XYZ file of C-alpha atoms in Angstrom:
173
model
C 0.000 0.000 0.000
C 2.838 2.412 0.797
C 4.366 1.710 -2.613
C 1.124 2.701 -4.390
C 0.927 5.907 -2.327
C 4.474 6.923 -3.216
C 3.830 6.284 -6.963
C 0.639 8.306 -6.693
C 2.440 11.290 -5.139
C 5.338 10.970 -7.599
C 2.841 11.081 -10.486
C 1.137 14.144 -8.968
C 4.498 15.930 -8.614
C 5.459 14.988 -12.180
C 2.167 16.275 -13.624
C 2.419 19.464 -11.576
C 6.022 20.038 -12.714
C 5.102 19.534 -16.361
C 2.149 21.899 -16.023
C 4.391 24.566 -14.502
C 6.999 24.052 -17.215
C 4.476 24.419 -20.032
C 2.882 27.457 -18.438
C 6.342 29.039 -18.217
C 6.794 28.532 -21.955
C 3.448 30.116 -22.722
C 4.135 33.182 -20.588
C 7.604 33.669 -22.086
C 6.063 33.882 -25.573
C 3.539 36.354 -24.275
C 6.199 38.443 -22.550
C 8.251 38.607 -25.762
C 5.247 39.996 -27.618
C 4.541 42.417 -24.790
C 8.173 43.442 -24.725
C 8.173 44.156 -28.473
C 4.953 46.179 -28.146
C 6.404 48.164 -25.244
C 9.598 48.877 -27.200
C 7.524 50.121 -30.124
C 5.497 52.402 -27.816
C 8.662 53.821 -26.232
C 10.293 54.390 -29.641
C 7.163 56.219 -30.849
C 7.045 58.331 -27.660
C 10.723 59.267 -28.110
C 10.112 60.260 -31.746
C 7.013 62.294 -30.782
C 8.840 64.145 -27.991
C 11.710 65.038 -30.290
C 9.403 66.153 -33.099
C 7.658 68.506 -30.639
C 11.094 69.696 -29.432
C 10.005 69.121 -25.826
C 11.600 66.413 -23.713
C 12.987 65.626 -20.269
C 16.126 63.638 -19.537
C 16.737 62.353 -16.001
C 20.386 61.506 -15.377
C 21.759 59.009 -12.884
C 25.442 58.781 -13.822
C 28.168 61.338 -14.497
C 31.585 61.033 -16.101
C 33.620 64.187 -15.353
C 36.671 64.998 -17.433
C 39.229 64.944 -14.588
C 37.574 62.726 -11.991
C 36.304 59.159 -11.769
C 32.742 58.522 -12.863
C 30.051 58.256 -10.229
C 26.402 57.506 -9.705
C 24.067 60.417 -8.967
C 21.183 60.638 -6.582
C 17.616 61.184 -7.724
C 16.491 64.512 -9.158
C 19.154 65.588 -11.665
C 18.171 66.244 -15.240
C 17.483 68.559 -18.169
C 14.154 69.760 -19.579
C 13.819 71.286 -23.049
C 10.556 73.076 -23.837
C 9.465 73.885 -27.400
C 13.097 74.052 -28.511
C 13.257 77.538 -26.989
C 13.868 77.111 -23.250
C 16.088 74.850 -21.192
C 15.940 73.982 -17.505
C 19.218 72.422 -16.455
C 19.661 70.865 -13.030
C 23.023 69.118 -13.284
C 25.986 68.906 -10.910
C 29.425 70.103 -11.967
C 32.676 68.374 -10.991
C 35.812 69.762 -12.520
C 37.897 72.794 -13.241
C 36.504 76.204 -14.140
C 38.885 78.262 -16.278
C 37.121 81.608 -16.100
C 34.654 82.181 -13.275
C 32.118 84.962 -13.079
C 31.655 87.108 -10.004
C 28.656 86.511 -7.802
C 26.696 83.352 -7.133
C 27.983 80.256 -8.900
C 25.214 77.799 -9.672
C 27.132 75.222 -11.693
C 24.846 73.852 -14.373
C 21.641 74.772 -12.506
C 19.699 77.353 -14.473
C 16.733 78.154 -16.698
C 17.481 80.099 -19.852
C 16.623 80.670 -23.478
C 18.117 78.453 -26.194
C 20.073 80.386 -28.826
C 20.445 77.574 -31.371
C 18.671 74.196 -31.721
C 19.457 71.351 -34.142
C 18.026 67.837 -34.129
C 17.978 64.830 -36.405
C 18.073 61.054 -36.634
C 21.681 59.891 -36.839
C 21.129 56.139 -37.113
C 18.123 53.812 -37.171
C 17.917 53.775 -33.381
C 19.557 57.063 -32.351
C 18.720 60.766 -32.462
C 21.132 63.648 -31.912
C 20.053 66.999 -30.521
C 22.466 69.897 -30.107
C 21.566 73.192 -28.523
C 23.478 76.308 -27.542
C 22.789 78.432 -24.478
C 24.508 81.752 -23.746
C 24.775 82.574 -20.052
C 26.487 85.887 -19.279
C 30.117 85.340 -20.389
C 29.755 81.625 -21.042
C 28.462 79.691 -24.031
C 27.249 76.158 -23.218
C 26.714 73.467 -25.845
C 24.412 70.610 -24.817
C 24.567 67.498 -27.020
C 21.944 64.815 -26.458
C 22.272 61.319 -27.914
C 18.868 59.715 -27.428
C 18.141 56.112 -28.347
C 14.802 54.553 -29.321
C 14.674 52.684 -26.002
C 14.754 55.992 -24.089
C 18.360 55.784 -22.899
C 20.269 59.024 -23.342
C 23.624 60.686 -22.875
C 24.056 64.399 -22.323
C 27.418 66.014 -23.069
C 27.874 69.559 -21.769
C 30.736 71.503 -23.324
C 31.865 75.001 -22.410
C 34.845 77.157 -23.239
C 35.020 78.170 -19.543
C 34.974 74.763 -17.826
C 35.671 71.049 -18.174
C 33.389 68.904 -20.312
C 30.895 66.706 -18.474
C 29.112 63.603 -19.792
C 25.907 62.410 -18.125
C 23.856 59.321 -18.821
C 20.264 58.589 -17.990
C 16.864 58.135 -19.531
C 14.238 60.153 -21.348
C 10.970 60.441 -19.476
C 8.296 59.288 -21.919
C 4.585 59.790 -21.564
C 4.695 63.206 -19.878
């Protein structure tokens, strides 16, 4: 009798394991389709944001010119509105060659964009370059934005070291 019970439970475990295995296969096919649909939605949202010249990039990593790279806390980023205004809230680590008198705010400011250029560079990447003039300094922001929403922001100035940030575009604003 004990032998029959053990075969019974072994058969139950085998059937249950097979059922779980097959259900895992079915959900993986479904998740691939969902993943492809999500990627298509994100790519369309990126293209729409760039065509409207309004987008937000949140950064979480910085690579200064003269220091080791580091992770950033929450809340740093850049907003571009209508291709005319920029709100930059980015940290600065590095050397300043020519400083202005008064309050130094690093790369934290809101200002008007002097020049704006954008275009698709490759099948999965867009490039946006904009110029901002702040008092004695001219800043060039270059955005490399991928279809999956990942982005790099390079900030170049003639008065300070170049900074490279990486993060993600906020889609669905």
